[in-house]
mmCIF file of C-alpha atoms in Angstrom:
data_model
loop_
_atom_site.group_PDB
_atom_site.id
_atom_site.type_symbol
_atom_site.label_atom_id
_atom_site.label_comp_id
_atom_site.label_asym_id
_atom_site.label_seq_id
_atom_site.Cartn_x
_atom_site.Cartn_y
_atom_site.Cartn_z
ATOM 1 C CA MET A 1 -100.340 221.390 174.291
ATOM 2 C CA THR A 2 -97.864 219.571 171.913
ATOM 3 C CA THR A 3 -96.491 220.305 168.495
ATOM 4 C CA VAL A 4 -98.273 217.050 167.466
ATOM 5 C CA ASP A 5 -101.762 218.932 168.256
ATOM 6 C CA LEU A 6 -100.804 221.675 165.988
ATOM 7 C CA SER A 7 -100.061 219.186 163.348
ATOM 8 C CA VAL A 8 -102.887 217.101 163.323
ATOM 9 C CA LEU A 9 -104.997 220.441 162.762
ATOM 10 C CA ALA A 10 -102.584 221.287 159.878
ATOM 11 C CA ASP A 11 -103.032 217.721 158.196
ATOM 12 C CA ALA A 12 -107.173 217.965 158.474
ATOM 13 C CA THR A 13 -106.734 221.399 157.090
ATOM 14 C CA ALA A 14 -104.870 220.682 154.655
ATOM 15 C CA ALA A 15 -107.261 217.728 153.527
ATOM 16 C CA ALA A 16 -110.154 219.932 153.707
ATOM 17 C CA VAL A 17 -108.725 222.625 151.765
ATOM 18 C CA GLY A 18 -106.733 220.908 149.137
ATOM 19 C CA GLY A 19 -103.386 222.999 149.926
ATOM 20 C CA ALA A 20 -100.474 222.143 152.202
ATOM 21 C CA VAL A 21 -100.709 224.261 155.213
ATOM 22 C CA SER A 22 -98.523 226.440 157.846
ATOM 23 C CA VAL A 23 -99.609 227.345 161.124
ATOM 24 C CA MET A 24 -97.525 230.624 162.233
ATOM 25 C CA ASP A 25 -97.229 232.557 166.001
ATOM 26 C CA PRO A 26 -97.634 236.267 166.200
ATOM 27 C CA ALA A 27 -94.014 236.370 165.954
ATOM 28 C CA GLY A 28 -93.809 234.585 162.376
ATOM 29 C CA TYR A 29 -92.532 231.577 163.652
ATOM 30 C CA VAL A 30 -93.711 228.345 161.999
ATOM 31 C CA VAL A 31 -95.262 225.976 164.757
ATOM 32 C CA ALA A 32 -96.861 223.173 162.641
ATOM 33 C CA TYR A 33 -97.179 222.399 159.458
ATOM 34 C CA SER A 34 -98.799 219.666 156.949
ATOM 35 C CA SER A 35 -97.317 216.978 155.608
ATOM 36 C CA LEU A 36 -99.679 215.406 152.886
ATOM 37 C CA PRO A 37 -98.305 213.955 149.855
ATOM 38 C CA GLY A 38 -99.028 215.377 146.640
ATOM 39 C CA GLN A 39 -99.615 219.163 147.371
ATOM 40 C CA PRO A 40 -97.914 221.811 145.677
ATOM 41 C CA ILE A 41 -95.665 224.006 147.705
ATOM 42 C CA ASP A 42 -92.805 226.769 146.775
ATOM 43 C CA ASP A 43 -89.530 228.229 148.173
ATOM 44 C CA VAL A 44 -91.583 230.358 150.808
ATOM 45 C CA ARG A 45 -92.670 227.412 152.502
ATOM 46 C CA ARG A 46 -89.445 225.601 151.959
ATOM 47 C CA ASP A 47 -87.455 228.009 153.535
ATOM 48 C CA GLY A 48 -89.967 228.853 156.005
ATOM 49 C CA ILE A 49 -89.992 225.451 157.663
ATOM 50 C CA LEU A 50 -86.220 225.074 157.535
ATOM 51 C CA GLY A 51 -85.621 228.373 158.920
ATOM 52 C CA LYS A 52 -88.653 227.850 161.453
ATOM 53 C CA GLN A 53 -89.973 231.396 160.498
ATOM 54 C CA VAL A 54 -91.314 233.115 157.548
ATOM 55 C CA PRO A 55 -88.672 234.678 155.549
ATOM 56 C CA ALA A 56 -88.003 238.306 156.190
ATOM 57 C CA GLU A 57 -89.025 239.746 152.566
ATOM 58 C CA TYR A 58 -92.470 238.117 153.809
ATOM 59 C CA MET A 59 -93.149 239.363 157.243
ATOM 60 C CA ALA A 60 -95.134 242.066 156.145
ATOM 61 C CA HIS A 61 -98.168 240.456 155.343
ATOM 62 C CA HIS A 62 -97.678 238.552 158.921
ATOM 63 C CA THR A 63 -97.333 241.923 160.747
ATOM 64 C CA ASP A 64 -100.466 243.613 159.074
ATOM 65 C CA GLU A 65 -102.270 245.351 161.857
ATOM 66 C CA GLU A 66 -105.464 244.643 159.716
ATOM 67 C CA PHE A 67 -105.026 241.293 159.003
ATOM 68 C CA ARG A 68 -104.474 240.779 162.561
ATOM 69 C CA ARG A 69 -107.880 242.556 163.844
ATOM 70 C CA SER A 70 -109.805 240.484 160.643
ATOM 71 C CA SER A 71 -111.711 237.402 161.299
ATOM 72 C CA THR A 72 -112.306 236.544 157.797
ATOM 73 C CA VAL A 73 -110.198 234.832 155.247
ATOM 74 C CA ARG A 74 -107.789 236.791 153.156
ATOM 75 C CA ILE A 75 -106.084 235.933 149.549
ATOM 76 C CA VAL A 76 -102.605 236.814 149.600
ATOM 77 C CA ALA A 77 -100.881 236.550 146.147
ATOM 78 C CA VAL A 78 -97.302 237.729 145.909
ATOM 79 C CA ALA A 79 -95.245 237.824 142.544
ATOM 80 C CA GLY A 80 -93.291 234.643 141.870
ATOM 81 C CA VAL A 81 -95.053 232.874 145.336
ATOM 82 C CA LEU A 82 -98.132 230.717 145.001
ATOM 83 C CA PRO A 83 -101.069 232.108 146.213
ATOM 84 C CA ARG A 84 -102.414 231.587 149.997
ATOM 85 C CA LEU A 85 -105.317 231.643 151.508
ATOM 86 C CA ALA A 86 -104.259 233.164 155.326
ATOM 87 C CA VAL A 87 -107.092 233.299 158.280
ATOM 88 C CA PRO A 88 -105.868 235.065 161.482
ATOM 89 C CA VAL A 89 -106.668 233.258 164.978
ATOM 90 C CA THR A 90 -107.578 235.428 167.371
ATOM 91 C CA SER A 91 -109.297 235.378 171.175
ATOM 92 C CA GLY A 92 -110.803 238.239 172.690
ATOM 93 C CA GLY A 93 -109.165 240.812 170.867
ATOM 94 C CA GLU A 94 -105.566 239.093 171.247
ATOM 95 C CA TYR A 95 -103.584 238.093 168.303
ATOM 96 C CA LEU A 96 -102.661 234.321 168.732
ATOM 97 C CA GLY A 97 -101.214 233.479 165.151
ATOM 98 C CA SER A 98 -102.333 232.621 161.507
ATOM 99 C CA ILE A 99 -103.045 229.580 159.562
ATOM 100 C CA TRP A 100 -101.813 229.934 155.794
ATOM 101 C CA CYS A 101 -102.981 227.558 153.079
ATOM 102 C CA ILE A 102 -101.482 227.280 149.702
ATOM 103 C CA VAL A 103 -104.269 226.986 146.764
ATOM 104 C CA PRO A 104 -102.664 227.945 143.556
ATOM 105 C CA THR A 105 -106.032 228.870 141.809
ATOM 106 C CA ALA A 106 -106.946 231.374 144.505
ATOM 107 C CA ALA A 107 -105.610 234.491 142.458
ATOM 108 C CA VAL A 108 -107.643 233.396 139.640
ATOM 109 C CA SER A 109 -110.937 232.281 140.796
ATOM 110 C CA PRO A 110 -112.887 232.855 143.990
ATOM 111 C CA PRO A 111 -111.952 230.017 146.543
ATOM 112 C CA GLU A 112 -114.645 227.388 147.236
ATOM 113 C CA PRO A 113 -117.103 228.219 150.295
ATOM 114 C CA ALA A 114 -116.411 225.108 151.388
ATOM 115 C CA ALA A 115 -112.709 225.670 151.723
ATOM 116 C CA MET A 116 -113.554 229.088 153.366
ATOM 117 C CA ALA A 117 -115.537 227.270 155.840
ATOM 118 C CA ALA A 118 -113.049 225.100 156.815
ATOM 119 C CA LEU A 119 -110.104 227.864 157.369
ATOM 120 C CA LEU A 120 -112.330 229.035 159.658
ATOM 121 C CA ARG A 121 -113.574 226.123 161.508
ATOM 122 C CA ALA A 122 -109.803 225.359 161.441
ATOM 123 C CA ALA A 123 -108.861 228.868 163.021
ATOM 124 C CA ALA A 124 -111.716 228.445 165.507
ATOM 125 C CA GLU A 125 -109.777 225.018 166.559
ATOM 126 C CA ALA A 126 -106.280 226.499 166.801
ATOM 127 C CA ILE A 127 -107.589 228.835 169.683
ATOM 128 C CA PRO A 128 -107.034 226.352 172.579
ATOM 129 C CA LEU A 129 -104.000 225.263 170.823
ATOM 130 C CA LEU A 130 -102.107 228.284 170.429
ATOM 131 C CA SER A 131 -103.451 229.764 173.590
ATOM 132 C CA GLN A 132 -101.540 227.413 175.947
ATOM 133 C CA ARG A 133 -97.980 227.340 173.807
ATOM 134 C CA PRO A 134 -95.194 228.549 176.327
ATOM 135 C CA GLN A 135 -95.053 232.200 175.710
ATOM 136 C CA ALA A 136 -91.235 232.305 175.163
ATOM 137 C CA VAL A 137 -91.601 234.346 172.013
ATOM 138 C CA GLY A 138 -93.743 237.139 172.857
ATOM 139 C CA VAL A 139 -92.646 237.422 176.716
ATOM 140 C CA GLU A 140 -89.195 237.757 178.310
ATOM 141 C CA LYS A 141 -88.107 235.759 181.112
ATOM 142 C CA PRO A 142 -87.737 237.555 184.109
ATOM 143 C CA ARG A 143 -85.443 235.212 185.724
ATOM 144 C CA ALA A 144 -83.211 235.400 182.077
ATOM 145 C CA ARG A 145 -82.958 239.129 182.442
ATOM 146 C CA GLU A 146 -81.982 238.816 186.146
ATOM 147 C CA LEU A 147 -79.329 236.828 185.425
ATOM 148 C CA LEU A 148 -77.846 239.135 182.769
ATOM 149 C CA THR A 149 -78.313 241.992 184.591
ATOM 150 C CA ASP A 150 -78.226 241.964 187.981
ATOM 151 C CA PRO A 151 -75.067 241.156 189.840
ATOM 152 C CA ALA A 152 -76.627 240.378 193.091
ATOM 153 C CA ALA A 153 -78.807 237.333 191.301
ATOM 154 C CA VAL A 154 -78.520 234.488 193.312
ATOM 155 C CA THR A 155 -77.396 230.882 191.589
ATOM 156 C CA PRO A 156 -76.626 227.503 192.380
ATOM 157 C CA ASP A 157 -73.160 226.710 194.322
ATOM 158 C CA GLY A 158 -71.090 225.577 191.328
ATOM 159 C CA GLN A 159 -73.461 226.032 188.315
ATOM 160 C CA LEU A 160 -71.803 227.593 185.384
ATOM 161 C CA TYR A 161 -73.600 229.712 182.803
ATOM 162 C CA THR A 162 -73.145 230.268 179.271
ATOM 163 C CA VAL A 163 -74.019 233.554 177.388
ATOM 164 C CA LEU A 164 -74.280 234.252 173.582
ATOM 165 C CA ALA A 165 -74.120 237.865 172.612
ATOM 166 C CA THR A 166 -75.503 238.592 169.201
ATOM 167 C CA ARG A 167 -75.207 241.525 166.530
ATOM 168 C CA VAL A 168 -77.621 242.156 163.532
ATOM 169 C CA GLN A 169 -77.222 244.716 160.956
ATOM 170 C CA SER A 170 -80.335 246.184 159.709
ATOM 171 C CA ASP A 171 -82.743 249.056 158.838
ATOM 172 C CA ARG A 172 -85.324 248.191 161.616
ATOM 173 C CA PRO A 173 -83.189 246.633 164.204
ATOM 174 C CA ASP A 174 -86.027 246.633 166.789
ATOM 175 C CA ALA A 175 -87.845 244.090 164.676
ATOM 176 C CA ALA A 176 -84.867 242.012 163.634
ATOM 177 C CA ALA A 177 -83.862 241.723 167.248
ATOM 178 C CA SER A 178 -87.420 241.097 168.493
ATOM 179 C CA ARG A 179 -87.547 238.202 165.967
ATOM 180 C CA LEU A 180 -83.817 237.011 166.560
ATOM 181 C CA ARG A 181 -84.466 237.075 170.173
ATOM 182 C CA GLY A 182 -88.304 234.494 169.578
ATOM 183 C CA MET A 183 -86.003 232.529 167.474
ATOM 184 C CA LEU A 184 -83.409 232.087 170.171
ATOM 185 C CA ASP A 185 -85.799 231.386 172.957
ATOM 186 C CA LEU A 186 -87.628 228.704 170.929
ATOM 187 C CA THR A 187 -84.280 226.750 170.238
ATOM 188 C CA PHE A 188 -82.808 227.220 173.425
ATOM 189 C CA GLY A 189 -84.766 228.594 176.065
ATOM 190 C CA GLN A 190 -86.934 225.867 177.389
ATOM 191 C CA GLN A 191 -84.322 224.806 179.932
ATOM 192 C CA LEU A 192 -83.934 226.237 183.731
ATOM 193 C CA ASP A 193 -82.574 229.292 184.030
ATOM 194 C CA SER A 194 -82.387 229.788 179.959
ATOM 195 C CA GLY A 195 -83.788 232.712 178.145
ATOM 196 C CA ALA A 196 -83.281 235.227 175.364
ATOM 197 C CA VAL A 197 -83.431 238.981 176.064
ATOM 198 C CA VAL A 198 -82.858 242.369 174.354
ATOM 199 C CA ILE A 199 -80.427 244.659 176.377
ATOM 200 C CA ASP A 200 -79.719 248.129 174.788
ATOM 201 C CA GLY A 201 -80.996 246.978 171.225
ATOM 202 C CA ALA A 202 -78.634 243.347 171.416
ATOM 203 C CA VAL A 203 -80.071 240.136 172.208
ATOM 204 C CA PHE A 204 -78.349 237.933 174.877
ATOM 205 C CA LEU A 205 -79.221 234.346 175.675
ATOM 206 C CA VAL A 206 -78.215 232.630 179.121
ATOM 207 C CA MET A 207 -78.253 228.799 180.001
ATOM 208 C CA ARG A 208 -76.776 226.407 182.022
ATOM 209 C CA SER A 209 -73.591 225.134 180.902
ATOM 210 C CA GLU A 210 -74.727 221.455 181.552
ATOM 211 C CA ILE A 211 -76.828 221.755 178.352
ATOM 212 C CA PRO A 212 -74.630 219.549 175.672
ATOM 213 C CA ILE A 213 -74.380 222.326 172.743
ATOM 214 C CA THR A 214 -71.813 222.993 170.765
ATOM 215 C CA VAL A 215 -70.307 225.829 168.859
ATOM 216 C CA ASP A 216 -71.313 224.055 165.363
ATOM 217 C CA GLU A 217 -74.918 223.944 166.721
ATOM 218 C CA PHE A 218 -75.160 227.604 167.755
ATOM 219 C CA GLU A 219 -73.311 228.353 164.076
ATOM 220 C CA HIS A 220 -76.099 226.169 162.196
ATOM 221 C CA VAL A 221 -78.607 228.281 164.143
ATOM 222 C CA ARG A 222 -76.979 231.790 163.173
ATOM 223 C CA ARG A 223 -76.635 230.946 159.591
ATOM 224 C CA ARG A 224 -80.452 230.030 159.917
ATOM 225 C CA ALA A 225 -81.050 233.086 161.421
ATOM 226 C CA VAL A 226 -79.637 235.060 158.407
ATOM 227 C CA SER A 227 -81.490 233.191 155.873
ATOM 228 C CA ALA A 228 -84.835 233.733 157.788
ATOM 229 C CA LEU A 229 -83.839 237.536 158.832
ATOM 230 C CA GLY A 230 -82.205 237.978 155.590
ATOM 231 C CA ILE A 231 -79.371 240.022 157.132
ATOM 232 C CA PRO A 232 -76.023 240.050 158.572
ATOM 233 C CA VAL A 233 -76.203 238.312 162.070
ATOM 234 C CA THR A 234 -72.947 237.666 164.144
ATOM 235 C CA PHE A 235 -72.671 235.399 167.188
ATOM 236 C CA ALA A 236 -70.048 235.254 170.264
ATOM 237 C CA LEU A 237 -69.994 232.737 173.355
ATOM 238 C CA GLY A 238 -68.857 233.883 176.835
ATOM 239 C CA GLY A 239 -68.225 231.146 179.495
ATOM 240 C CA PRO A 240 -68.807 228.903 180.964
ATOM 241 C CA ASP A 241 -68.467 231.053 184.365
ATOM 242 C CA GLU A 242 -70.577 230.848 187.903
ATOM 243 C CA ARG A 243 -71.208 234.140 187.025
ATOM 244 C CA PRO A 244 -73.812 234.802 184.563
ATOM 245 C CA MET A 245 -72.770 238.509 184.052
ATOM 246 C CA THR A 246 -69.185 237.709 183.666
ATOM 247 C CA ALA A 247 -70.237 235.707 180.707
ATOM 248 C CA ARG A 248 -71.981 238.204 179.390
ATOM 249 C CA VAL A 249 -69.180 240.394 179.362
ATOM 250 C CA HIS A 250 -66.870 238.215 177.825
ATOM 251 C CA ALA A 251 -69.531 237.101 174.890
ATOM 252 C CA GLN A 252 -69.569 241.056 174.490
ATOM 253 C CA TRP A 253 -66.238 241.474 174.027
ATOM 254 C CA ALA A 254 -65.682 238.491 171.810
ATOM 255 C CA LEU A 255 -68.563 239.992 169.797
ATOM 256 C CA ASP A 256 -66.727 243.465 169.733
ATOM 257 C CA ALA A 257 -63.639 241.411 167.942
ATOM 258 C CA CYS A 258 -65.778 240.097 165.179
ATOM 259 C CA GLU A 259 -66.463 241.383 161.580
ATOM 260 C CA ASP A 260 -70.389 241.549 160.807
ATOM 261 C CA GLY A 261 -71.622 238.009 159.759
ATOM 262 C CA ALA A 262 -68.686 236.210 160.607
ATOM 263 C CA PRO A 263 -68.712 232.612 161.967
ATOM 264 C CA THR A 264 -69.625 231.945 165.697
ATOM 265 C CA ILE A 265 -66.728 232.424 168.006
ATOM 266 C CA MET A 266 -66.016 231.338 171.471
ATOM 267 C CA PHE A 267 -64.508 233.974 174.050
ATOM 268 C CA GLU A 268 -61.200 231.880 174.629
ATOM 269 C CA ASP A 269 -60.531 231.957 171.126
ATOM 270 C CA VAL A 270 -60.117 235.647 170.866
ATOM 271 C CA ARG A 271 -59.274 236.623 174.238
ATOM 272 C CA VAL A 272 -55.882 238.114 173.937
ATOM 273 C CA GLN A 273 -57.162 239.858 171.017
ATOM 274 C CA SER A 274 -60.397 241.200 173.136
ATOM 275 C CA ALA A 275 -58.129 241.974 176.366
ATOM 276 C CA LEU A 276 -55.704 244.054 173.965
ATOM 277 C CA ARG A 277 -58.513 245.606 172.309
ATOM 278 C CA ARG A 278 -60.580 246.407 175.565
ATOM 279 C CA ALA A 279 -57.626 248.078 177.174
ATOM 280 C CA GLY A 280 -56.974 250.242 174.069
ATOM 281 C CA ALA A 281 -60.600 251.690 174.708
ATOM 282 C CA VAL A 282 -60.211 252.315 178.150
ATOM 283 C CA LEU A 283 -57.176 254.154 177.871
ATOM 284 C CA SER A 284 -57.685 255.794 174.698
ATOM 285 C CA GLU A 285 -58.244 259.187 176.844
ATOM 286 C CA VAL A 286 -54.939 258.543 178.638
ATOM 287 C CA SER A 287 -51.639 259.102 176.948
ATOM 288 C CA LEU A 288 -49.562 256.403 178.327
ATOM 289 C CA ALA A 289 -46.547 257.053 176.158
ATOM 290 C CA LEU A 290 -43.184 258.777 177.564
ATOM 291 C CA PRO A 291 -42.790 262.096 175.850
ATOM 292 C CA ALA A 292 -39.754 260.477 174.297
ATOM 293 C CA VAL A 293 -42.270 257.824 172.392
ATOM 294 C CA GLU A 294 -44.347 260.877 171.282
ATOM 295 C CA ARG A 295 -41.134 262.341 169.841
ATOM 296 C CA MET A 296 -40.435 259.253 167.986
ATOM 297 C CA LEU A 297 -43.817 258.559 166.722
ATOM 298 C CA SER A 298 -43.740 262.391 165.740
ATOM 299 C CA CYS A 299 -40.457 262.046 163.774
ATOM 300 C CA ASP A 300 -41.519 258.582 162.061
ATOM 301 C CA ALA A 301 -44.860 260.714 160.687
ATOM 302 C CA SER A 302 -43.013 263.509 159.232
ATOM 303 C CA GLU A 303 -39.163 261.780 158.307
ATOM 304 C CA GLY A 304 -40.932 258.731 157.408
ATOM 305 C CA THR A 305 -38.600 256.788 160.010
ATOM 306 C CA GLU A 306 -39.529 253.236 161.031
ATOM 307 C CA TYR A 307 -37.857 253.903 165.187
ATOM 308 C CA ALA A 308 -41.323 252.802 166.417
ATOM 309 C CA ALA A 309 -41.375 249.541 164.606
ATOM 310 C CA THR A 310 -37.994 248.962 165.786
ATOM 311 C CA VAL A 311 -38.691 249.212 169.154
ATOM 312 C CA LEU A 312 -41.644 247.669 169.024
ATOM 313 C CA ALA A 313 -40.179 244.657 167.395
ATOM 314 C CA LEU A 314 -37.448 244.435 170.011
ATOM 315 C CA LEU A 315 -39.739 244.322 172.736
ATOM 316 C CA ALA A 316 -42.136 242.044 170.735
ATOM 317 C CA HIS A 317 -38.864 239.596 170.973
ATOM 318 C CA GLU A 318 -37.497 239.849 174.270
ATOM 319 C CA SER A 319 -34.782 241.685 173.644
ATOM 320 C CA ASN A 320 -33.311 239.183 171.085
ATOM 321 C CA VAL A 321 -32.116 241.853 168.169
ATOM 322 C CA ALA A 322 -30.878 238.588 165.719
ATOM 323 C CA ALA A 323 -34.773 237.849 165.966
ATOM 324 C CA ALA A 324 -36.155 241.342 165.891
ATOM 325 C CA ALA A 325 -34.089 242.392 163.199
ATOM 326 C CA ALA A 326 -35.160 239.562 161.156
ATOM 327 C CA SER A 327 -38.998 240.465 161.525
ATOM 328 C CA LEU A 328 -37.971 243.609 159.880
ATOM 329 C CA TYR A 329 -36.090 241.939 157.087
ATOM 330 C CA LEU A 330 -33.304 244.246 158.716
ATOM 331 C CA HIS A 331 -29.073 243.320 159.212
ATOM 332 C CA PRO A 332 -28.677 243.229 162.631
ATOM 333 C CA ASN A 333 -26.010 245.796 162.650
ATOM 334 C CA THR A 334 -28.611 248.008 160.914
ATOM 335 C CA PHE A 335 -31.250 247.245 163.565
ATOM 336 C CA ARG A 336 -28.884 248.173 166.219
ATOM 337 C CA TYR A 337 -27.660 251.634 164.900
ATOM 338 C CA ARG A 338 -31.622 252.154 164.950
ATOM 339 C CA LEU A 339 -31.869 251.657 168.424
ATOM 340 C CA ARG A 340 -29.210 253.717 169.544
ATOM 341 C CA ARG A 341 -30.610 256.337 167.044
ATOM 342 C CA THR A 342 -33.870 256.281 169.379
ATOM 343 C CA LYS A 343 -31.449 256.845 172.509
ATOM 344 C CA GLU A 344 -29.588 259.596 170.791
ATOM 345 C CA LEU A 345 -32.464 261.522 169.173
ATOM 346 C CA PHE A 346 -35.163 261.254 171.690
ATOM 347 C CA GLY A 347 -33.738 260.211 175.163
ATOM 348 C CA LEU A 348 -35.470 256.429 174.897
ATOM 349 C CA ASP A 349 -33.969 254.145 177.524
ATOM 350 C CA LEU A 350 -35.196 250.766 177.082
ATOM 351 C CA ASP A 351 -32.587 249.675 180.198
ATOM 352 C CA ASP A 352 -35.109 250.074 182.759
ATOM 353 C CA ALA A 353 -37.925 247.092 182.899
ATOM 354 C CA ASP A 354 -40.887 249.086 183.747
ATOM 355 C CA THR A 355 -39.592 251.558 181.036
ATOM 356 C CA ARG A 356 -39.804 248.671 178.551
ATOM 357 C CA LEU A 357 -43.373 248.050 179.786
ATOM 358 C CA LEU A 358 -45.129 250.999 179.322
ATOM 359 C CA VAL A 359 -43.082 251.851 175.975
ATOM 360 C CA TRP A 360 -44.380 248.590 175.069
ATOM 361 C CA MET A 361 -48.018 249.080 176.246
ATOM 362 C CA SER A 362 -47.947 252.671 173.912
ATOM 363 C CA LEU A 363 -47.091 251.082 171.082
ATOM 364 C CA ARG A 364 -48.592 247.852 171.228
ATOM 365 C CA LEU A 365 -52.018 249.316 171.701
ATOM 366 C CA ARG A 366 -51.702 252.371 169.360
ATOM 367 C CA ALA A 367 -50.828 249.703 166.900
ATOM 368 C CA GLY A 368 -53.980 247.761 167.680
ATOM 369 C CA ARG A 369 -56.627 250.525 167.638
#
């Protein structure tokens, strides 16, 4: 089965009923639509075709269980949207999708019996076409889940993998994740060893890195997802790596460094920030600071001094007093005085390399939290 088959059916139905037709799968994805000229359309149809799925605010009409179990044509009239005739496509009790036809007069006068009959025939003819579709949207691929969760998963020698980690902000996170997973599978999941799965409520997409897809292409899909779901969606990429799970971890670290709805980023672009963030999180329960550092921080907090900032500037500028002083807009002599006071007041000795490392880690990770 190809999309062409369903598009032919959509055109034939649009001609018979007299209105623009869209064919949907069970998750609300637009799998085919008519293209006959001169038939009225609205923004919902345009957005659905551009985003490849029904806009989020209209999904309730597609997920209505009474509609899915029925075998009749329904009139759907929503304020600000052209009325539609809708018919479910079912086989043996299984809901395969639906057919929707814009009929501007449907809300004010009963549809013609011929139009209703044409839609019912279209639903019957759509059964074999929709039942033959790859079940990418409805069923996760076991291989994709294995690659993303099993450290012992066997992969071809030298094969590199890229993983996309995503985050959605929704009051219905499970439904949003399911729709996003389906969208990613339809867009990227048709290649070998590729697929999207939901892990702990988040959607991850794994794919072989030889597939030529750019960050801009992922960003285009992210924006489409935002439009279709009507909620903030965030993407981050990890890899390429021979181990899909490593690529997944890196994608998650990059995602953790993103604000909600930020443009798509790669782990390599935020590797340093991500590493510091992770180090700070892992060590948050362990006091890295020397007692001298704790006393210095306590003094800063109670007295309003800036000894910690002075020490951190010195370490950040590799003990270059002139550069460190300039970064704090201080005279070098004032800067040196502050350093002497840290030793006099707190016993902080920065002559030892290991001590400098420990002091830097303590102050830097504390500042990063």
